[in-house]
Amino acid sequence: MRVLLVGAGGVGTAITRIAARRDFFDGFVVADYDPARAEAAVAALGEAARGRFTARRVDASDTAAVTGLLEAEGCDVLLNATDPRFVMPLFEAALAAGSHYLDMAMSLSRPHAERPYDTCGVKLGDEQFAREREWEKSGRLALVGMGVEPGLSDVFARYAAEELFDEIEEIGIRDGANLMVEGYDFAPSFNIWTTIEECLNPPVVYERERGWFTTEPFSEPEVFEFPDGIGPVECVNVEHEEVLLVPRWVDARRVTFKYGLGEDFIGKLRTLHALGLDSTAPVTVRSADGETVRVSPRDVVAACLPDPATLGERMTGKTCAGTWVKGVRDGRPREVYLYHVVDNQWSMREYGSQAVVWQTAVNPVVALELMARGEWAGSGVLGPEALDPRPFLELLTAYGSPWGMREQG
């Protein structure tokens, strides 16, 4: 297998560090708009990776250029480690080149014009699923939403349906952490562009009788007790891919996603929205040399905040991603929480990557290895829950990153 990794930011760099310890691939081409980032990611791997990893420059928004790179390098699969703005050009490039495709976030949504907090407009992933027949005809697999959330959380949902329950009432993704960053009042541990997108868009909820519908941002607060010493965290509804993916393959009466943001973080996001600083529409501003330039307010916010990938040395604590499932087993009520915890001290010591980006990065590498082995295979546009969860969970554990399960109540 030859892999084209597009995006050499925090998650992309963590992917190279994890993959470098495995032998399932013949070559890893690391490409970024900034060639220095790609070169730095490869150089950091040292002599052991020489010949297996190469750095290239590519513009992720240029479908033709990415297609050409896939063909020139003879890559079997494109792994997308960019932010969601570049999902569709990369998705189209892989299809055009006859390569498999894998991402960790899906094509962007657009709120309903008249009733944004009641009715879905364009949903996450709609643009990708609209091309499903073309992917099926190509005989290639587009594995979408294969990070940690979405990704591992979806694998947990399928595992629960197959192994733990006879009937499922609700599947709820619950994400929480006790991470702290020394020296910063506000330093998000993940890409702020994506965080603003998912937190300020109308959250989507699925109910079997109603289908998909939306609510107000930060709705339905609840306190969820997270394992491994993280403790209670207030979680709220947030737009996320699992709610759009899980019901396609897993029978559940209700599906939700709730994120532990905290009052302070929610307050800052509300302020950004009130000031229009979450907007992606370019505005005209005057640069330092007196020239006018067009720039989106959200990109300015991102530029003003520290790069999450650089925060590991200042960060302490753990992050937890997991899937809470409520239903019936052998005629009796049952609730479980399937989860994956990463301690920042461990991920920094072992890989030099902070916990949140490492936890996101390990899952697509596991998926690639299963694809290389032929244990995960298919054609079309599929989510993680469309594939057998057992080999994934076994291999994740073999990577030195075990998962856990807690009986609730």
CSV table of C-alpha atoms in Angstrom, one decimal:
chain,number,residue,atom,x,y,z
A,1,MET,CA,0.0,0.0,0.0
A,2,ARG,CA,1.2,3.5,-0.9
A,3,VAL,CA,-0.5,6.3,1.0
A,4,LEU,CA,-0.9,10.0,0.2
A,5,LEU,CA,-1.4,12.0,3.4
A,6,VAL,CA,-2.7,15.5,2.7
A,7,GLY,CA,-2.2,17.8,5.7
A,8,ALA,CA,1.0,18.0,7.8
A,9,GLY,CA,-0.5,19.9,10.8
A,10,GLY,CA,-0.9,18.5,14.3
A,11,VAL,CA,-3.0,15.4,13.3
A,12,GLY,CA,-1.1,14.8,10.1
A,13,THR,CA,2.3,14.9,11.9
A,14,ALA,CA,0.9,12.5,14.6
A,15,ILE,CA,-0.2,10.1,11.9
A,16,THR,CA,3.3,9.9,10.5
A,17,ARG,CA,4.7,9.2,14.0
A,18,ILE,CA,2.3,6.4,14.6
A,19,ALA,CA,2.6,4.9,11.1
A,20,ALA,CA,6.4,5.0,11.2
A,21,ARG,CA,6.2,2.2,13.8
A,22,ARG,CA,4.2,-0.1,11.5
A,23,ASP,CA,5.1,-2.1,8.4
A,24,PHE,CA,1.8,-2.5,6.5
A,25,PHE,CA,2.7,0.1,3.8
A,26,ASP,CA,5.4,0.5,1.1
A,27,GLY,CA,5.4,4.3,1.1
A,28,PHE,CA,3.9,7.4,2.8
A,29,VAL,CA,3.8,10.6,0.8
A,30,VAL,CA,3.3,13.6,3.1
A,31,ALA,CA,1.9,16.6,1.3
A,32,ASP,CA,1.0,20.1,2.5
A,33,TYR,CA,0.4,23.5,1.0
A,34,ASP,CA,3.4,24.6,3.1
A,35,PRO,CA,6.3,22.3,2.0
A,36,ALA,CA,8.2,23.2,5.1
A,37,ARG,CA,5.6,21.6,7.3
A,38,ALA,CA,5.6,18.4,5.2
A,39,GLU,CA,9.4,18.3,5.2
A,40,ALA,CA,9.5,18.9,9.0
A,41,ALA,CA,7.0,16.0,9.6
A,42,VAL,CA,9.2,13.6,7.6
A,43,ALA,CA,12.5,14.9,9.0
A,44,ALA,CA,11.3,14.4,12.6
A,45,LEU,CA,10.9,10.6,11.9
A,46,GLY,CA,14.7,10.2,11.6
A,47,GLU,CA,16.8,7.8,9.7
A,48,ALA,CA,14.5,4.8,10.4
A,49,ALA,CA,11.9,6.3,8.1
A,50,ARG,CA,14.2,7.2,5.3
A,51,GLY,CA,12.9,5.8,2.0
A,52,ARG,CA,9.4,5.1,3.4
A,53,PHE,CA,8.3,8.7,3.9
A,54,THR,CA,8.6,11.5,1.4
A,55,ALA,CA,7.5,15.2,1.5
A,56,ARG,CA,5.7,17.0,-1.3
A,57,ARG,CA,3.8,20.3,-1.8
A,58,VAL,CA,0.1,20.3,-2.9
A,59,ASP,CA,-2.8,22.7,-2.7
A,60,ALA,CA,-5.6,20.7,-1.1
A,61,SER,CA,-8.2,22.9,-2.8
A,62,ASP,CA,-6.8,22.0,-6.3
A,63,THR,CA,-8.5,18.8,-7.3
A,64,ALA,CA,-6.5,18.4,-10.5
A,65,ALA,CA,-3.2,18.9,-8.7
A,66,VAL,CA,-4.1,16.3,-6.0
A,67,THR,CA,-5.2,13.9,-8.7
A,68,GLY,CA,-2.0,14.3,-10.5
A,69,LEU,CA,0.0,13.7,-7.3
A,70,LEU,CA,-1.9,10.5,-6.6
A,71,GLU,CA,-1.2,9.2,-10.1
A,72,ALA,CA,2.5,10.3,-10.2
A,73,GLU,CA,3.2,8.7,-6.8
A,74,GLY,CA,1.2,5.6,-7.5
A,75,CYS,CA,-0.8,6.0,-4.3
A,76,ASP,CA,-3.5,3.5,-3.5
A,77,VAL,CA,-5.3,5.6,-0.9
A,78,LEU,CA,-5.6,9.3,0.0
A,79,LEU,CA,-5.8,10.1,3.7
A,80,ASN,CA,-7.2,13.5,4.3
A,81,ALA,CA,-5.8,15.3,7.4
A,82,THR,CA,-7.0,18.8,6.5
A,83,ASP,CA,-9.9,20.8,7.9
A,84,PRO,CA,-13.4,20.1,6.5
A,85,ARG,CA,-13.2,22.9,3.9
A,86,PHE,CA,-11.0,20.6,1.8
A,87,VAL,CA,-13.1,17.4,2.1
A,88,MET,CA,-14.8,17.7,-1.3
A,89,PRO,CA,-11.8,18.6,-3.5
A,90,LEU,CA,-9.8,15.8,-2.0
A,91,PHE,CA,-12.7,13.3,-2.1
A,92,GLU,CA,-13.2,14.2,-5.8
A,93,ALA,CA,-9.4,13.8,-6.5
A,94,ALA,CA,-9.3,10.3,-5.0
A,95,LEU,CA,-12.3,9.3,-7.1
A,96,ALA,CA,-10.7,10.7,-10.3
A,97,ALA,CA,-7.4,9.0,-9.6
A,98,GLY,CA,-9.0,5.6,-8.8
A,99,SER,CA,-7.7,5.6,-5.3
A,100,HIS,CA,-9.4,4.7,-2.0
A,101,TYR,CA,-10.2,7.7,0.3
A,102,LEU,CA,-10.3,8.2,4.1
A,103,ASP,CA,-11.1,11.2,6.1
A,104,MET,CA,-11.7,12.2,9.7
A,105,ALA,CA,-14.4,14.9,9.1
A,106,MET,CA,-17.1,15.0,6.5
A,107,SER,CA,-18.4,17.5,3.9
A,108,LEU,CA,-19.8,20.7,5.5
A,109,SER,CA,-23.4,21.3,6.4
A,110,ARG,CA,-25.5,24.4,5.7
A,111,PRO,CA,-28.3,25.4,8.1
A,112,HIS,CA,-31.9,25.5,6.8
A,113,ALA,CA,-32.6,29.0,5.6
A,114,GLU,CA,-35.9,29.5,7.4
A,115,ARG,CA,-35.9,27.1,10.3
A,116,PRO,CA,-32.3,26.4,11.3
A,117,TYR,CA,-33.1,25.2,14.8
A,118,ASP,CA,-35.8,22.8,13.8
A,119,THR,CA,-35.1,21.4,10.3
A,120,CYS,CA,-31.9,20.2,8.7
A,121,GLY,CA,-30.6,22.0,5.7
A,122,VAL,CA,-27.6,20.4,4.0
A,123,LYS,CA,-26.4,17.8,6.5
A,124,LEU,CA,-22.8,16.8,7.2
A,125,GLY,CA,-21.7,14.3,4.6
A,126,ASP,CA,-24.6,14.9,2.2
A,127,GLU,CA,-22.3,15.9,-0.6
A,128,GLN,CA,-20.2,12.8,-0.2
A,129,PHE,CA,-23.2,10.4,0.0
A,130,ALA,CA,-24.6,12.0,-3.2
A,131,ARG,CA,-21.6,10.5,-5.0
A,132,GLU,CA,-22.1,7.0,-3.5
A,133,ARG,CA,-23.1,5.3,-6.8
A,134,GLU,CA,-20.0,6.6,-8.6
A,135,TRP,CA,-17.8,5.3,-5.8
A,136,GLU,CA,-19.5,1.9,-5.9
A,137,LYS,CA,-19.0,1.7,-9.7
A,138,SER,CA,-15.3,2.6,-9.2
A,139,GLY,CA,-14.9,-0.4,-6.9
A,140,ARG,CA,-13.1,1.9,-4.5
A,141,LEU,CA,-13.8,2.6,-0.8
A,142,ALA,CA,-14.4,6.1,0.6
A,143,LEU,CA,-14.2,5.5,4.3
A,144,VAL,CA,-15.6,8.7,5.8
A,145,GLY,CA,-15.5,10.0,9.4
A,146,MET,CA,-12.6,7.7,10.5
A,147,GLY,CA,-11.0,9.7,13.3
A,148,VAL,CA,-11.8,9.3,17.0
A,149,GLU,CA,-15.1,11.2,16.9
A,150,PRO,CA,-16.4,10.4,14.4
A,151,GLY,CA,-14.6,7.1,13.9
A,152,LEU,CA,-13.8,5.1,16.9
A,153,SER,CA,-17.1,6.2,18.5
A,154,ASP,CA,-18.9,4.7,15.4
A,155,VAL,CA,-17.0,1.5,15.8
A,156,PHE,CA,-18.2,1.3,19.4
A,157,ALA,CA,-21.8,1.8,18.3
A,158,ARG,CA,-21.6,-1.1,15.8
A,159,TYR,CA,-19.8,-3.3,18.4
A,160,ALA,CA,-22.5,-2.5,21.0
A,161,ALA,CA,-25.3,-3.4,18.5
A,162,GLU,CA,-23.6,-6.7,17.6
A,163,GLU,CA,-22.2,-7.9,20.9
A,164,LEU,CA,-23.9,-6.1,23.8
A,165,PHE,CA,-27.6,-5.4,23.1
A,166,ASP,CA,-30.7,-7.0,21.6
A,167,GLU,CA,-32.5,-3.7,21.2
A,168,ILE,CA,-31.0,-0.2,21.4
A,169,GLU,CA,-33.0,2.8,22.7
A,170,GLU,CA,-30.3,5.5,22.5
A,171,ILE,CA,-26.7,5.9,21.4
A,172,GLY,CA,-25.1,9.0,22.7
A,173,ILE,CA,-21.5,10.0,21.9
A,174,ARG,CA,-20.1,11.7,25.0
A,175,ASP,CA,-16.7,13.5,24.9
A,176,GLY,CA,-15.0,15.1,27.9
A,177,ALA,CA,-11.6,16.0,29.3
A,178,ASN,CA,-9.8,17.5,32.2
A,179,LEU,CA,-7.0,19.0,30.1
A,180,MET,CA,-5.3,22.2,31.2
A,181,VAL,CA,-2.9,24.4,29.3
A,182,GLU,CA,-0.4,26.3,31.4
A,183,GLY,CA,0.0,30.0,30.6
A,184,TYR,CA,-3.1,30.5,28.4
A,185,ASP,CA,-6.6,31.7,29.3
A,186,PHE,CA,-7.9,30.3,26.1
A,187,ALA,CA,-6.1,27.7,24.1
A,188,PRO,CA,-8.3,25.1,22.4
A,189,SER,CA,-6.7,21.7,22.2
A,190,PHE,CA,-8.1,21.1,18.7
A,191,ASN,CA,-8.3,23.1,15.4
A,192,ILE,CA,-10.4,26.2,16.3
A,193,TRP,CA,-11.8,26.5,12.7
A,194,THR,CA,-13.4,23.1,13.1
A,195,THR,CA,-14.4,23.7,16.7
A,196,ILE,CA,-16.3,26.9,15.8
A,197,GLU,CA,-17.9,25.1,12.9
A,198,GLU,CA,-19.3,22.2,14.9
A,199,CYS,CA,-20.1,24.1,18.1
A,200,LEU,CA,-22.0,27.1,16.6
A,201,ASN,CA,-23.9,25.2,13.8
A,202,PRO,CA,-27.3,23.9,14.8
A,203,PRO,CA,-26.8,20.5,16.5
A,204,VAL,CA,-28.5,17.5,14.8
A,205,VAL,CA,-30.4,14.8,16.7
A,206,TYR,CA,-31.8,11.6,15.2
A,207,GLU,CA,-35.1,9.9,16.3
A,208,ARG,CA,-36.5,6.9,14.5
A,209,GLU,CA,-40.0,8.3,14.3
A,210,ARG,CA,-38.9,11.8,13.3
A,211,GLY,CA,-35.6,11.3,11.4
A,212,TRP,CA,-32.9,14.0,11.6
A,213,PHE,CA,-33.8,17.4,13.1
A,214,THR,CA,-31.9,20.3,14.6
A,215,THR,CA,-31.9,22.1,18.0
A,216,GLU,CA,-30.4,25.3,19.5
A,217,PRO,CA,-26.6,25.3,20.0
A,218,PHE,CA,-25.5,24.0,23.4
A,219,SER,CA,-29.0,22.5,24.1
A,220,GLU,CA,-29.9,19.7,26.5
A,221,PRO,CA,-27.1,20.1,29.0
A,222,GLU,CA,-26.3,17.1,31.2
A,223,VAL,CA,-23.5,16.1,33.6
A,224,PHE,CA,-21.7,13.0,32.5
A,225,GLU,CA,-19.3,11.1,34.7
A,226,PHE,CA,-16.1,10.3,32.7
A,227,PRO,CA,-13.7,7.5,33.6
A,228,ASP,CA,-10.0,7.3,34.6
A,229,GLY,CA,-10.2,10.2,37.0
A,230,ILE,CA,-11.6,12.8,34.6
A,231,GLY,CA,-14.9,13.0,36.6
A,232,PRO,CA,-18.1,14.9,36.0
A,233,VAL,CA,-18.3,17.2,33.0
A,234,GLU,CA,-21.3,19.1,31.7
A,235,CYS,CA,-22.0,18.1,28.1
A,236,VAL,CA,-24.2,19.8,25.5
A,237,ASN,CA,-25.5,19.0,22.1
A,238,VAL,CA,-23.1,19.8,19.3
A,239,GLU,CA,-23.3,19.1,15.5
A,240,HIS,CA,-21.3,16.0,14.7
A,241,GLU,CA,-21.0,13.4,12.1
A,242,GLU,CA,-21.9,10.4,14.3
A,243,VAL,CA,-25.5,11.5,14.4
A,244,LEU,CA,-25.6,11.4,10.6
A,245,LEU,CA,-23.6,8.1,10.3
A,246,VAL,CA,-24.8,5.8,13.0
A,247,PRO,CA,-28.5,5.5,12.0
A,248,ARG,CA,-27.5,4.5,8.5
A,249,TRP,CA,-26.1,1.1,9.8
A,250,VAL,CA,-27.2,0.7,13.4
A,251,ASP,CA,-30.8,0.4,14.5
A,252,ALA,CA,-31.4,2.8,17.4
A,253,ARG,CA,-34.4,4.8,18.5
A,254,ARG,CA,-32.3,7.9,19.2
A,255,VAL,CA,-28.8,9.2,18.5
A,256,THR,CA,-27.1,12.2,20.0
A,257,PHE,CA,-23.7,13.8,20.3
A,258,LYS,CA,-22.7,15.8,23.4
A,259,TYR,CA,-19.5,17.6,24.0
A,260,GLY,CA,-18.0,18.7,27.4
A,261,LEU,CA,-17.2,22.3,26.6
A,262,GLY,CA,-17.6,24.1,29.9
A,263,GLU,CA,-19.3,27.4,30.6
A,264,ASP,CA,-16.2,29.5,29.9
A,265,PHE,CA,-15.6,28.0,26.5
A,266,ILE,CA,-19.3,28.3,25.6
A,267,GLY,CA,-19.2,31.9,26.6
A,268,LYS,CA,-16.3,32.7,24.4
A,269,LEU,CA,-17.9,30.9,21.4
A,270,ARG,CA,-21.1,32.9,22.0
A,271,THR,CA,-19.0,36.1,22.0
A,272,LEU,CA,-17.3,35.2,18.8
A,273,HIS,CA,-20.7,34.6,17.2
A,274,ALA,CA,-22.1,37.8,18.5
A,275,LEU,CA,-19.2,39.8,17.1
A,276,GLY,CA,-19.3,38.0,13.7
A,277,LEU,CA,-15.9,36.5,14.3
A,278,ASP,CA,-17.1,33.0,13.5
A,279,SER,CA,-17.9,34.0,10.0
A,280,THR,CA,-16.1,32.4,7.0
A,281,ALA,CA,-17.2,35.2,4.6
A,282,PRO,CA,-14.2,37.4,3.7
A,283,VAL,CA,-14.1,41.0,4.9
A,284,THR,CA,-11.8,43.8,3.7
A,285,VAL,CA,-9.2,44.9,6.1
A,286,ARG,CA,-6.1,47.1,5.8
A,287,SER,CA,-2.7,45.4,6.2
A,288,ALA,CA,0.4,46.7,7.9
A,289,ASP,CA,1.8,48.1,4.6
A,290,GLY,CA,-1.4,50.0,3.9
A,291,GLU,CA,-2.8,47.6,1.3
A,292,THR,CA,-6.3,46.2,1.6
A,293,VAL,CA,-6.7,42.4,1.8
A,294,ARG,CA,-9.7,40.1,2.0
A,295,VAL,CA,-9.7,37.7,4.9
A,296,SER,CA,-12.3,35.7,6.8
A,297,PRO,CA,-12.8,36.6,10.5
A,298,ARG,CA,-12.6,32.9,11.5
A,299,ASP,CA,-9.2,32.6,9.9
A,300,VAL,CA,-8.1,35.7,11.9
A,301,VAL,CA,-9.3,34.1,15.1
A,302,ALA,CA,-7.3,30.9,14.2
A,303,ALA,CA,-4.2,32.9,13.5
A,304,CYS,CA,-4.4,34.7,16.9
A,305,LEU,CA,-4.6,31.5,18.9
A,306,PRO,CA,-1.7,29.0,19.5
A,307,ASP,CA,-1.4,26.0,17.2
A,308,PRO,CA,-2.9,23.1,19.2
A,309,ALA,CA,-0.1,20.9,18.1
A,310,THR,CA,2.4,23.0,19.9
A,311,LEU,CA,0.6,22.9,23.3
A,312,GLY,CA,1.6,19.4,24.4
A,313,GLU,CA,4.5,20.5,26.7
A,314,ARG,CA,2.2,22.9,28.5
A,315,MET,CA,-0.8,20.6,28.7
A,316,THR,CA,-1.7,18.2,31.5
A,317,GLY,CA,-4.6,15.9,32.0
A,318,LYS,CA,-6.6,13.3,30.0
A,319,THR,CA,-9.1,13.3,27.1
A,320,CYS,CA,-11.9,10.8,26.8
A,321,ALA,CA,-14.0,9.9,23.7
A,322,GLY,CA,-16.8,7.4,24.0
A,323,THR,CA,-20.2,6.0,23.2
A,324,TRP,CA,-22.9,5.6,25.7
A,325,VAL,CA,-25.5,3.0,24.8
A,326,LYS,CA,-28.9,2.3,26.5
A,327,GLY,CA,-31.1,-0.6,25.6
A,328,VAL,CA,-32.2,-4.2,26.4
A,329,ARG,CA,-30.1,-7.4,26.7
A,330,ASP,CA,-31.8,-10.7,27.4
A,331,GLY,CA,-35.0,-8.9,28.3
A,332,ARG,CA,-33.4,-6.7,30.9
A,333,PRO,CA,-32.4,-3.0,30.7
A,334,ARG,CA,-28.7,-2.3,30.2
A,335,GLU,CA,-26.5,0.8,29.9
A,336,VAL,CA,-22.8,0.8,29.0
A,337,TYR,CA,-20.2,3.4,28.2
A,338,LEU,CA,-17.5,2.3,25.7
A,339,TYR,CA,-14.5,4.6,25.9
A,340,HIS,CA,-11.0,5.5,24.9
A,341,VAL,CA,-8.8,7.6,27.2
A,342,VAL,CA,-5.5,9.2,26.3
A,343,ASP,CA,-3.2,10.8,29.0
A,344,ASN,CA,-1.3,13.8,27.6
A,345,GLN,CA,1.8,12.9,29.6
A,346,TRP,CA,1.8,9.4,27.9
A,347,SER,CA,1.3,10.6,24.4
A,348,MET,CA,3.9,13.3,24.7
A,349,ARG,CA,6.4,10.9,26.2
A,350,GLU,CA,5.8,8.1,23.6
A,351,TYR,CA,5.1,10.1,20.4
A,352,GLY,CA,5.8,13.8,21.1
A,353,SER,CA,2.1,14.6,20.2
A,354,GLN,CA,-0.5,16.1,22.5
A,355,ALA,CA,-3.3,13.8,23.6
A,356,VAL,CA,-6.2,15.2,21.5
A,357,VAL,CA,-4.4,15.2,18.1
A,358,TRP,CA,-2.8,11.8,18.9
A,359,GLN,CA,-6.2,10.2,19.8
A,360,THR,CA,-7.6,11.5,16.5
A,361,ALA,CA,-4.6,10.3,14.5
A,362,VAL,CA,-4.3,6.7,15.7
A,363,ASN,CA,-7.6,5.6,14.4
A,364,PRO,CA,-7.1,6.3,10.7
A,365,VAL,CA,-3.7,4.5,10.9
A,366,VAL,CA,-5.4,1.4,12.4
A,367,ALA,CA,-8.1,1.6,9.6
A,368,LEU,CA,-5.4,1.9,6.9
A,369,GLU,CA,-3.7,-1.2,8.3
A,370,LEU,CA,-6.9,-3.2,8.2
A,371,MET,CA,-7.5,-2.1,4.6
A,372,ALA,CA,-4.0,-3.2,3.7
A,373,ARG,CA,-4.6,-6.6,5.3
A,374,GLY,CA,-8.0,-6.9,3.5
A,375,GLU,CA,-9.8,-7.2,6.8
A,376,TRP,CA,-11.7,-4.0,6.1
A,377,ALA,CA,-12.9,-3.8,2.5
A,378,GLY,CA,-15.8,-2.6,0.4
A,379,SER,CA,-16.8,-0.1,-2.3
A,380,GLY,CA,-18.9,3.1,-2.1
A,381,VAL,CA,-19.1,5.7,0.6
A,382,LEU,CA,-19.1,3.9,4.0
A,383,GLY,CA,-18.9,5.0,7.6
A,384,PRO,CA,-16.9,3.1,10.2
A,385,GLU,CA,-20.0,1.3,11.5
A,386,ALA,CA,-20.5,-0.4,8.1
A,387,LEU,CA,-17.5,-2.6,8.8
A,388,ASP,CA,-16.6,-5.3,11.3
A,389,PRO,CA,-15.7,-3.7,14.7
A,390,ARG,CA,-13.8,-6.6,16.2
A,391,PRO,CA,-10.6,-6.5,14.2
A,392,PHE,CA,-10.4,-2.7,14.7
A,393,LEU,CA,-10.7,-2.9,18.4
A,394,GLU,CA,-8.2,-5.7,18.6
A,395,LEU,CA,-5.7,-3.8,16.5
A,396,LEU,CA,-6.2,-0.6,18.4
A,397,THR,CA,-5.2,-2.5,21.6
A,398,ALA,CA,-2.2,-4.0,19.8
A,399,TYR,CA,-1.1,-0.4,19.0
A,400,GLY,CA,-0.7,0.1,22.8
A,401,SER,CA,-3.9,2.1,23.2
A,402,PRO,CA,-6.6,-0.1,24.8
A,403,TRP,CA,-10.2,0.9,25.1
A,404,GLY,CA,-12.6,0.3,28.0
A,405,MET,CA,-16.2,-0.5,28.9
A,406,ARG,CA,-18.1,0.6,31.9
A,407,GLU,CA,-21.5,-0.8,33.0
A,408,GLN,CA,-23.8,2.2,33.9
A,409,GLY,CA,-26.0,2.1,36.9
